[in-house]
Short mmCIF file of C-alpha atoms in Angstrom, two decimals:
data_model
loop_
_atom_site.label_atom_id
_atom_site.label_comp_id
_atom_site.label_asym_id
_atom_site.label_seq_id
_atom_site.Cartn_x
_atom_site.Cartn_y
_atom_site.Cartn_z
CA MET A 72 -29.34 -17.10 3.67
CA SER A 73 -30.89 -15.73 0.45
CA THR A 74 -30.70 -17.05 -2.78
CA ASP A 75 -30.92 -14.68 -6.27
CA THR A 76 -33.37 -16.56 -7.95
CA ASP A 77 -33.04 -14.49 -11.24
CA SER A 78 -31.84 -15.66 -14.42
CA VAL A 79 -28.06 -15.84 -14.71
CA ASP A 80 -26.81 -12.68 -16.35
CA LEU A 81 -23.48 -13.98 -17.84
CA VAL A 82 -20.87 -11.82 -18.22
CA ASP A 83 -19.10 -11.35 -21.87
CA ASP A 84 -16.01 -13.18 -22.40
CA LEU A 85 -14.15 -9.60 -23.44
CA THR A 86 -15.20 -8.25 -20.11
CA VAL A 87 -14.34 -11.06 -17.60
CA GLY A 88 -10.49 -10.63 -19.16
CA HIS A 89 -11.15 -6.13 -18.84
CA VAL A 90 -12.11 -6.92 -14.86
CA ALA A 91 -9.90 -9.40 -14.45
CA GLN A 92 -6.70 -7.59 -15.84
CA ALA A 93 -7.86 -3.92 -13.84
CA ALA A 94 -8.20 -6.14 -10.62
CA LEU A 95 -4.83 -7.76 -10.25
CA ILE A 96 -3.25 -4.22 -11.98
CA ALA A 97 -4.86 -2.63 -8.67
CA ALA A 98 -3.42 -5.56 -6.44
CA PHE A 99 0.11 -4.86 -8.17
CA VAL A 100 -0.24 -1.09 -7.23
CA GLY A 101 -0.98 -2.30 -3.60
CA ALA A 102 1.77 -4.85 -3.60
CA GLY A 103 3.90 -2.67 -5.27
CA ALA A 104 3.87 0.26 -2.23
CA TYR A 105 5.32 -3.09 -0.33
CA VAL A 106 8.83 -3.15 -2.32
CA SER A 107 11.08 -0.14 -2.14
CA PHE A 108 14.53 0.43 -3.52
CA PRO A 109 16.91 3.06 -1.26
CA ILE A 110 17.96 5.69 -3.78
CA PRO A 111 21.48 7.33 -2.74
CA PHE A 112 21.91 11.04 -1.53
CA SER A 113 17.99 10.72 -1.07
CA ALA A 114 15.87 9.98 2.17
CA VAL A 115 12.84 8.39 0.36
CA PRO A 116 13.13 5.37 -0.95
CA VAL A 117 11.56 4.51 -4.18
CA THR A 118 8.59 2.04 -4.44
CA LEU A 119 6.70 0.49 -7.73
CA GLN A 120 3.43 1.98 -6.37
CA VAL A 121 3.48 5.06 -8.62
CA LEU A 122 5.45 2.86 -11.54
CA GLY A 123 2.35 0.22 -10.98
CA VAL A 124 0.02 3.72 -11.72
CA PHE A 125 2.25 4.60 -15.05
CA LEU A 126 2.03 1.08 -15.96
CA ALA A 127 -1.55 0.39 -15.55
CA GLY A 128 -2.29 3.76 -17.79
CA ILE A 129 0.22 2.18 -20.57
CA VAL A 130 -0.84 -1.52 -20.42
CA LEU A 131 -4.72 -1.24 -19.68
CA GLY A 132 -5.61 2.21 -21.55
CA PRO A 133 -7.52 5.16 -20.86
CA VAL A 134 -10.81 3.09 -19.48
CA TRP A 135 -9.68 0.07 -17.87
CA GLY A 136 -6.53 2.06 -16.45
CA VAL A 137 -9.26 4.66 -14.67
CA VAL A 138 -11.49 1.48 -13.23
CA SER A 139 -8.28 -0.44 -12.34
CA MET A 140 -6.94 2.87 -9.64
CA LEU A 141 -10.70 2.84 -8.88
CA LEU A 142 -10.72 -0.73 -7.67
CA TYR A 143 -7.27 0.14 -5.52
CA LEU A 144 -8.47 3.30 -3.78
CA THR A 145 -11.52 1.05 -3.08
CA VAL A 146 -9.80 -2.23 -1.79
CA GLY A 147 -7.76 0.42 0.67
CA ALA A 148 -10.47 2.32 1.65
CA ILE A 149 -12.38 -0.75 2.81
CA GLY A 150 -9.03 -2.29 4.37
CA LEU A 151 -6.68 -3.79 2.59
CA PRO A 152 -3.94 -2.47 3.63
CA VAL A 153 -2.36 -1.17 0.14
CA PHE A 154 -1.55 2.40 0.74
CA ALA A 155 2.04 3.67 1.24
CA GLY A 156 3.48 2.60 4.61
CA GLY A 157 0.67 -0.22 5.12
CA GLY A 158 -2.10 2.65 5.62
CA ALA A 159 -6.08 1.34 5.03
CA GLY A 160 -9.69 2.87 5.28
CA LEU A 161 -11.83 5.60 4.38
CA GLY A 162 -9.63 7.94 5.98
CA THR A 163 -6.25 7.67 4.08
CA LEU A 164 -8.63 8.96 1.20
CA LEU A 165 -9.95 12.23 3.10
CA GLY A 166 -6.22 12.61 4.87
CA PRO A 167 -3.02 14.25 3.67
CA THR A 168 -2.42 11.68 1.28
CA ALA A 169 -5.59 11.88 -0.28
CA GLY A 170 -4.88 14.53 -3.24
CA TYR A 171 -2.21 11.41 -4.36
CA LEU A 172 -4.60 8.93 -4.40
CA TRP A 173 -7.52 10.53 -6.12
CA SER A 174 -5.02 11.54 -8.51
CA TYR A 175 -3.81 7.85 -9.68
CA PRO A 176 -7.01 7.23 -11.41
CA ILE A 177 -6.73 10.94 -13.52
CA ALA A 178 -2.87 10.13 -14.31
CA ALA A 179 -3.93 6.71 -15.38
CA GLY A 180 -6.56 7.98 -17.68
CA LEU A 181 -4.01 10.16 -18.86
CA ILE A 182 -0.89 8.35 -19.71
CA GLY A 183 -3.40 5.79 -21.50
CA ALA A 184 -5.20 8.16 -23.56
CA VAL A 185 -2.09 10.06 -24.55
CA VAL A 186 0.01 6.90 -25.42
CA HIS A 187 -3.46 5.04 -27.09
CA ARG A 188 -4.69 8.11 -28.46
CA GLY A 189 -7.64 7.01 -28.00
CA THR A 190 -9.67 4.19 -26.26
CA ASP A 191 -8.49 1.59 -28.49
CA LEU A 192 -5.57 0.14 -27.15
CA ARG A 193 -1.87 -0.81 -29.50
CA ASP A 194 1.09 -1.83 -28.42
CA PRO A 195 3.14 0.56 -26.58
CA ALA A 196 6.41 -0.55 -28.30
CA ASP A 197 5.58 0.84 -31.34
CA VAL A 198 4.34 4.64 -29.91
CA SER A 199 7.62 6.92 -29.96
CA LEU A 200 9.39 7.77 -27.16
CA PRO A 201 8.58 11.52 -27.53
CA VAL A 202 4.98 10.52 -26.95
CA ILE A 203 5.54 7.86 -23.90
CA VAL A 204 7.88 10.46 -22.14
CA GLY A 205 5.48 13.58 -22.63
CA ALA A 206 2.27 10.88 -21.08
CA LEU A 207 4.37 9.85 -17.93
CA VAL A 208 5.82 13.82 -17.58
CA ALA A 209 2.22 14.92 -17.62
CA GLY A 210 1.06 11.93 -15.35
CA THR A 211 3.51 12.84 -12.84
CA VAL A 212 2.85 16.62 -13.24
CA VAL A 213 -0.95 15.49 -12.34
CA ILE A 214 -0.24 13.08 -9.49
CA TYR A 215 2.52 16.43 -7.79
CA ALA A 216 -0.43 19.09 -8.47
CA LEU A 217 -3.46 17.22 -6.48
CA GLY A 218 -0.66 16.04 -3.73
CA VAL A 219 0.57 18.93 -3.09
CA ALA A 220 -3.34 20.69 -3.61
CA GLY A 221 -3.96 17.81 -0.86
CA LEU A 222 -1.41 19.31 1.36
CA VAL A 223 -2.58 22.54 1.09
CA ALA A 224 -6.33 21.74 1.74
CA VAL A 225 -6.15 18.96 4.20
CA ALA A 226 -3.07 19.53 6.54
CA GLY A 227 -3.38 23.57 6.12
CA TYR A 228 0.09 23.31 4.33
CA GLU A 229 1.32 26.67 2.96
CA LEU A 230 2.39 25.89 -0.49
CA ALA A 231 6.24 26.60 -0.41
CA GLY A 232 6.14 23.99 2.66
CA ALA A 233 3.93 21.63 0.66
CA VAL A 234 5.85 21.65 -2.49
CA SER A 235 9.56 21.04 -0.15
CA ALA A 236 7.39 18.26 2.03
CA GLY A 237 5.05 16.73 -1.02
CA ALA A 238 7.15 16.67 -4.79
CA LEU A 239 10.52 18.49 -4.95
CA VAL A 240 12.09 15.13 -2.34
CA PHE A 241 10.34 12.80 -4.44
CA VAL A 242 11.70 14.11 -8.03
CA PRO A 243 14.90 11.63 -8.46
CA GLY A 244 12.93 9.11 -7.58
CA GLU A 245 10.13 10.58 -10.37
CA VAL A 246 12.73 11.11 -12.73
CA LEU A 247 14.25 7.28 -12.31
CA LYS A 248 10.80 5.80 -12.56
CA THR A 249 10.24 7.65 -15.65
CA ALA A 250 12.76 6.69 -17.24
CA VAL A 251 12.49 2.98 -15.95
CA ALA A 252 8.28 2.98 -17.24
CA ALA A 253 9.51 4.33 -20.66
CA ALA A 254 12.47 1.44 -20.97
CA ILE A 255 9.40 -0.94 -19.94
CA ALA A 256 7.10 0.34 -22.98
CA LYS A 257 9.27 0.40 -25.44
CA SER A 258 10.64 -2.92 -24.86
CA GLY A 259 8.24 -4.65 -26.62
CA ALA A 260 7.98 -6.92 -23.45
CA LEU A 261 4.30 -5.48 -21.56
CA PRO A 262 2.10 -7.91 -22.14
CA THR A 263 -0.79 -7.02 -24.56
CA ARG A 264 -4.46 -7.58 -25.08
CA MET B 226 -1.33 -1.78 10.73
CA VAL B 227 -4.88 -2.51 11.40
CA THR B 228 -7.10 -5.06 10.00
CA TYR B 229 -10.44 -6.92 10.26
CA GLU B 230 -10.59 -9.39 13.22
CA PRO B 231 -14.04 -11.29 14.16
CA GLY B 232 -14.87 -10.27 17.68
CA PRO B 233 -17.94 -9.64 19.92
CA SER B 234 -17.74 -5.86 20.07
CA LEU B 235 -20.53 -3.44 19.62
CA ALA B 236 -19.18 -2.14 16.05
CA HIS B 237 -18.64 -5.39 14.91
CA GLU B 238 -23.03 -5.80 14.74
CA PHE B 239 -23.55 -3.18 12.90
CA ASP B 240 -24.50 -3.23 8.81
CA PRO B 241 -21.36 -2.27 7.18
CA ARG B 242 -23.98 0.26 5.22
CA ALA B 243 -24.62 1.77 8.15
CA LYS B 244 -20.88 1.91 9.39
CA LEU B 245 -20.26 3.67 5.29
CA ALA B 246 -22.73 6.06 6.68
CA PHE B 247 -21.32 6.88 9.94
CA GLN B 248 -17.65 7.12 8.63
CA THR B 249 -19.20 9.93 5.47
CA GLY B 250 -21.00 11.94 8.35
CA PHE B 251 -18.11 12.38 10.63
CA ALA B 252 -16.43 13.16 7.69
CA VAL B 253 -18.21 16.05 7.33
CA ALA B 254 -18.70 16.83 10.91
CA ALA B 255 -15.00 17.00 11.47
CA PHE B 256 -13.79 18.68 8.48
CA GLY B 257 -16.47 21.04 8.72
CA ARG B 258 -15.15 21.96 12.42
CA GLY B 259 -12.21 24.43 13.18
CA THR B 260 -12.75 25.25 16.81
CA LEU B 261 -11.57 23.86 19.59
CA PRO B 262 -14.24 22.62 21.26
CA GLY B 263 -15.90 21.42 18.30
CA LEU B 264 -13.07 19.35 17.53
CA ALA B 265 -12.79 17.96 20.80
CA ALA B 266 -16.45 17.17 20.68
CA VAL B 267 -15.35 15.09 17.41
CA THR B 268 -12.72 13.74 18.91
CA LEU B 269 -15.36 11.99 21.80
CA VAL B 270 -17.25 10.86 19.07
CA ALA B 271 -14.51 9.04 17.46
CA LEU B 272 -12.88 7.69 21.06
CA ALA B 273 -16.31 6.18 21.32
CA ALA B 274 -16.41 4.70 18.08
CA LEU B 275 -12.73 2.98 18.76
CA ALA B 276 -14.29 1.79 22.13
CA ALA B 277 -17.53 0.01 20.41
CA ALA B 278 -14.84 -1.45 18.16
CA ARG B 279 -12.84 -2.68 20.79
CA LEU B 280 -9.46 -1.11 19.51
CA SER B 281 -7.21 0.43 21.45
CA PRO B 282 -6.44 4.11 20.48
CA LEU B 283 -2.68 3.95 20.64
CA ARG B 284 -2.51 0.75 18.19
CA ALA B 285 -5.03 2.95 15.39
CA LEU B 286 -2.27 5.72 15.63
CA VAL B 287 0.58 3.50 14.88
CA ALA B 288 -1.34 2.11 11.98
CA PHE B 289 -1.51 5.56 10.64
CA ARG B 290 2.12 7.04 11.78
CA PHE B 291 3.11 7.52 7.85
CA PRO B 292 -0.25 10.45 7.45
CA LEU B 293 0.47 11.45 10.97
CA LEU B 294 3.99 12.45 10.62
CA LEU B 295 2.76 14.72 7.28
CA LEU B 296 0.19 15.91 9.19
CA ALA B 297 2.98 16.85 12.54
CA LEU B 298 4.97 18.62 9.73
CA SER B 299 2.55 21.26 8.52
CA PRO B 300 2.49 22.99 11.83
CA VAL B 301 6.30 23.15 11.59
CA PHE B 302 6.65 24.34 8.63
CA ALA B 303 4.26 27.02 9.63
CA ALA B 304 6.23 27.87 12.33
CA VAL B 305 9.38 28.05 11.35
CA ARG B 306 11.14 31.60 9.59
CA LEU B 307 14.24 31.67 7.52
CA GLY B 308 15.57 34.89 10.01
CA PRO B 309 14.80 35.87 13.49
CA PRO B 310 12.26 35.53 15.27
CA TRP B 311 13.46 32.10 14.01
CA LEU B 312 10.13 30.09 15.43
CA ASP B 313 6.55 31.98 15.21
CA PHE B 314 4.41 30.00 17.25
CA GLY B 315 1.29 31.95 16.44
CA ALA B 316 1.37 30.97 13.01
CA ALA B 317 1.30 27.54 13.77
CA VAL B 318 -2.05 27.37 15.42
CA ASP B 319 -4.11 27.27 12.03
CA PRO B 320 -1.86 24.72 10.23
CA ALA B 321 -2.53 22.74 13.69
CA LEU B 322 -6.26 22.93 13.74
CA ALA B 323 -6.41 22.10 10.44
CA SER B 324 -4.21 19.01 10.73
CA TYR B 325 -5.64 17.90 13.47
CA ARG B 326 -9.17 17.89 12.02
CA VAL B 327 -7.99 14.40 9.99
CA VAL B 328 -7.03 12.48 13.16
CA PRO B 329 -10.67 11.95 14.71
CA VAL B 330 -11.21 10.45 11.10
CA LEU B 331 -8.88 8.57 10.33
CA LEU B 332 -9.55 6.64 13.92
CA VAL B 333 -12.99 6.28 12.69
CA SER B 334 -11.77 4.63 9.35
CA ALA B 335 -9.75 2.47 11.96
CA ALA B 336 -12.83 1.45 13.81
CA TYR B 337 -14.59 0.23 10.88
CA VAL B 338 -11.33 -1.34 9.46
CA ARG B 339 -11.20 -3.38 12.28
CA THR B 340 -14.96 -4.72 12.68
CA THR B 341 -15.78 -5.14 8.96
CA PRO B 342 -15.06 -8.06 7.00
CA VAL B 343 -13.62 -6.93 3.02
CA ARG B 344 -16.96 -9.73 1.83
CA GLU B 345 -19.64 -7.42 3.78
CA SER B 346 -17.74 -4.18 2.35
CA ARG B 347 -17.85 -5.91 -1.20
CA ALA B 348 -21.80 -6.55 -0.37
CA ALA B 349 -22.42 -3.29 0.76
CA LEU B 350 -20.62 -1.46 -2.22
CA GLN B 351 -22.52 -3.49 -4.79
CA ARG B 352 -25.87 -2.86 -3.09
CA VAL B 353 -25.35 1.25 -2.83
CA VAL B 354 -23.27 1.55 -5.95
CA PRO B 355 -25.99 0.96 -8.51
CA GLY B 356 -25.71 -1.33 -11.63
CA LYS B 357 -23.16 -2.63 -13.73
CA ALA B 358 -20.81 -0.03 -12.42
CA GLY B 359 -21.60 -1.63 -8.86
CA ARG B 360 -20.89 -5.02 -10.15
CA VAL B 361 -17.79 -4.55 -11.71
CA LEU B 362 -16.60 -2.50 -8.33
CA GLY B 363 -17.78 -5.31 -6.23
CA ALA B 364 -16.33 -8.22 -8.66
CA GLY B 365 -13.00 -6.52 -8.94
CA THR B 366 -12.69 -5.56 -5.65
CA ALA B 367 -13.12 -9.90 -4.25
CA ILE B 368 -10.25 -10.31 -6.65
CA ALA B 369 -8.12 -7.78 -6.06
CA VAL B 370 -8.12 -8.71 -2.23
CA ARG B 371 -7.82 -12.05 -3.34
CA PHE B 372 -4.97 -11.49 -5.20
CA PHE B 373 -3.27 -8.68 -3.40
CA PRO B 374 -0.82 -10.79 -1.23
CA VAL B 375 0.04 -13.72 -4.13
CA LEU B 376 1.36 -10.52 -6.30
CA LEU B 377 3.32 -9.10 -2.93
CA ALA B 378 4.87 -13.09 -2.71
CA ASP B 379 5.28 -12.78 -6.93
CA LEU B 380 7.15 -9.43 -6.29
CA ARG B 381 9.44 -10.66 -3.07
CA ARG B 382 10.37 -14.06 -4.84
CA THR B 383 11.41 -11.82 -8.00
CA ARG B 384 13.70 -9.60 -5.31
CA GLU B 385 15.12 -12.79 -3.79
CA ALA B 386 15.91 -14.43 -7.49
CA MET B 387 17.63 -11.45 -8.26
CA ALA B 388 19.16 -11.30 -4.98
CA VAL B 389 20.69 -14.66 -5.31
CA ARG B 390 22.41 -14.40 -8.56
CA LEU B 391 24.00 -10.90 -7.38
CA GLY B 392 21.10 -9.00 -9.10
CA ASP B 393 20.77 -6.66 -6.39
CA GLU B 394 24.17 -5.05 -7.63
CA ARG B 395 22.88 -3.97 -10.90
CA ALA B 396 22.19 -0.32 -10.64
CA LEU B 397 19.38 0.69 -9.22
CA GLY B 398 16.93 1.43 -12.90
CA GLU B 399 17.88 -2.05 -13.86
CA ARG B 400 16.75 -3.50 -10.53
CA LEU B 401 13.44 -1.28 -10.88
CA ARG B 402 12.88 -2.46 -14.84
CA VAL B 403 13.38 -6.24 -13.65
CA THR B 404 10.91 -6.21 -11.30
CA ALA B 405 8.32 -4.08 -11.97
CA LEU B 406 8.50 -5.88 -15.84
CA ALA B 407 8.43 -9.90 -13.90
CA GLY B 408 4.97 -8.12 -11.43
CA VAL B 409 3.27 -6.55 -14.79
CA THR B 410 3.46 -9.93 -16.79
CA ARG B 411 2.90 -12.36 -13.58
CA ALA B 412 -0.19 -10.19 -12.92
CA PHE B 413 -1.11 -10.66 -16.54
CA ASP B 414 -0.76 -14.39 -16.09
CA ARG B 415 -2.49 -14.79 -13.63
CA ALA B 416 -5.44 -12.54 -14.81
CA ASP B 417 -5.47 -14.92 -18.15
CA ARG B 418 -5.47 -18.29 -16.22
CA LEU B 419 -8.62 -16.34 -13.49
CA SER B 420 -10.76 -14.96 -16.86
CA LEU B 421 -10.68 -18.39 -18.14
CA ALA B 422 -11.45 -20.16 -14.83
CA LEU B 423 -14.33 -17.06 -14.01
CA ARG B 424 -15.59 -18.13 -17.72
CA ALA B 425 -15.71 -21.95 -17.40
CA ARG B 426 -17.70 -21.35 -14.08
CA CYS B 427 -20.50 -19.34 -15.81
CA PHE B 428 -19.55 -15.75 -14.03
CA ALA B 429 -22.40 -13.91 -13.91
CA TRP B 430 -23.43 -10.20 -13.46
CA ASN B 431 -25.87 -11.24 -10.77
CA PRO B 432 -23.98 -13.53 -8.47
CA THR B 433 -25.35 -14.44 -4.92
CA LEU B 434 -23.75 -11.99 -2.26
CA PRO B 435 -24.06 -12.79 1.13
CA ALA B 436 -26.63 -11.43 3.25
CA LEU B 437 -26.79 -8.37 5.01
CA ARG B 438 -29.54 -7.78 7.58
CA PHE B 439 -30.56 -3.77 8.42
CA ARG B 440 -31.56 -3.65 11.90
CA ARG B 441 -33.40 -1.23 13.75
CA ARG B 442 -29.83 -0.20 15.58
CA ASP B 443 -28.24 0.43 11.63
CA ALA B 444 -30.88 2.85 10.67
CA ALA B 445 -30.15 4.59 14.58
CA LEU B 446 -26.28 4.64 13.42
CA CYS B 447 -27.59 6.32 9.53
CA VAL B 448 -29.82 9.00 12.04
CA ILE B 449 -26.97 9.75 13.85
CA ALA B 450 -24.56 10.10 10.78
CA VAL B 451 -27.28 12.50 9.10
CA LEU B 452 -26.92 14.46 12.65
CA LEU B 453 -23.26 14.67 12.28
CA ALA B 454 -23.56 15.35 8.76
CA LEU B 455 -25.91 18.39 9.42
CA SER B 456 -23.68 19.41 12.76
CA PRO B 457 -21.70 21.89 10.87
CA LEU B 458 -24.30 23.87 9.75
CA ILE B 459 -25.64 24.62 14.18
#
């Protein structure tokens, strides 16, 4: 056993809270992949995973939202089965769904930056509905644009095939998730820092 | 699903940093190869990695059924035509080769996951990523791994509680809202309690990490990783 004999460098109280929140939201996004709800007239069920990405941006803001999503990708890469369908491993981050996964930090950062207009967080219930919906739509566009790009680059899809297999089938679910995330943000029930 | 299992295999003995380097070098080699002989060679290396981890290839493939389905659809989409001749197999060759490159990479990452405990991966990450970024990554990863099953149980309990109150007859949007809000609220409650506990126990930037031993065999694995990464240039 080795022991670190340097003096103890304490983490300041605010950062402890931020790290804990970012890690817990990362775990929530991972757990959300296992909670699926069937949608009528659609073969693809809705999971809480992308909803978790939206909420990470809204509750954690642009800085810690990004950190949280990077933690999510890291725990998946080292083997916790947090990716869609219980996937894990570095290979998944380089596989056909790589575009979607790598877009999560960008989407959470973008949503956080638009909702909070900077790094100082404000109560999402005070933000106007069009701003929240705009942020969520922009985040969704980022996720699916990068997801489709990943399918084209990694799996050799043609653009039309990638858009139909990787984006259009998810549209009903995404519309619903955007509405739900906006309702949650405006409800005033979300925890704030 | 492939997760870590303790065992006596050769792959268990390697340092996680060497295994991470090998995965990276292997991915570069696999993505740099577009020809059939090249892909056959990387497949053999991937099967050797699985054998070293004593993991059955079939079990690894089943664990990746979701990405494999997406990969399999790519040549199908390329081959189907909306008119005569309906199926153009020639057009499917390139997408099939492009898709197949990913399969050995997935298999090698399964071998890593099967043979590396999370705490060793965390220690490796914290040593490889410098400064406070590495420390936040290390601590955050450890916390997220610990709380993942707890939050999953929270979400399942919320759904069960909703179902026994006939809440599963509500509209889909309403069910999603209730479950997601309960999940985030629980996550924040747990984060608050955890951060209080961490502060009470003097949570530090420089914790004592599990010891990692980088031996000659790990250096050899790193050399193989570099050679693999350079192999597409040959």
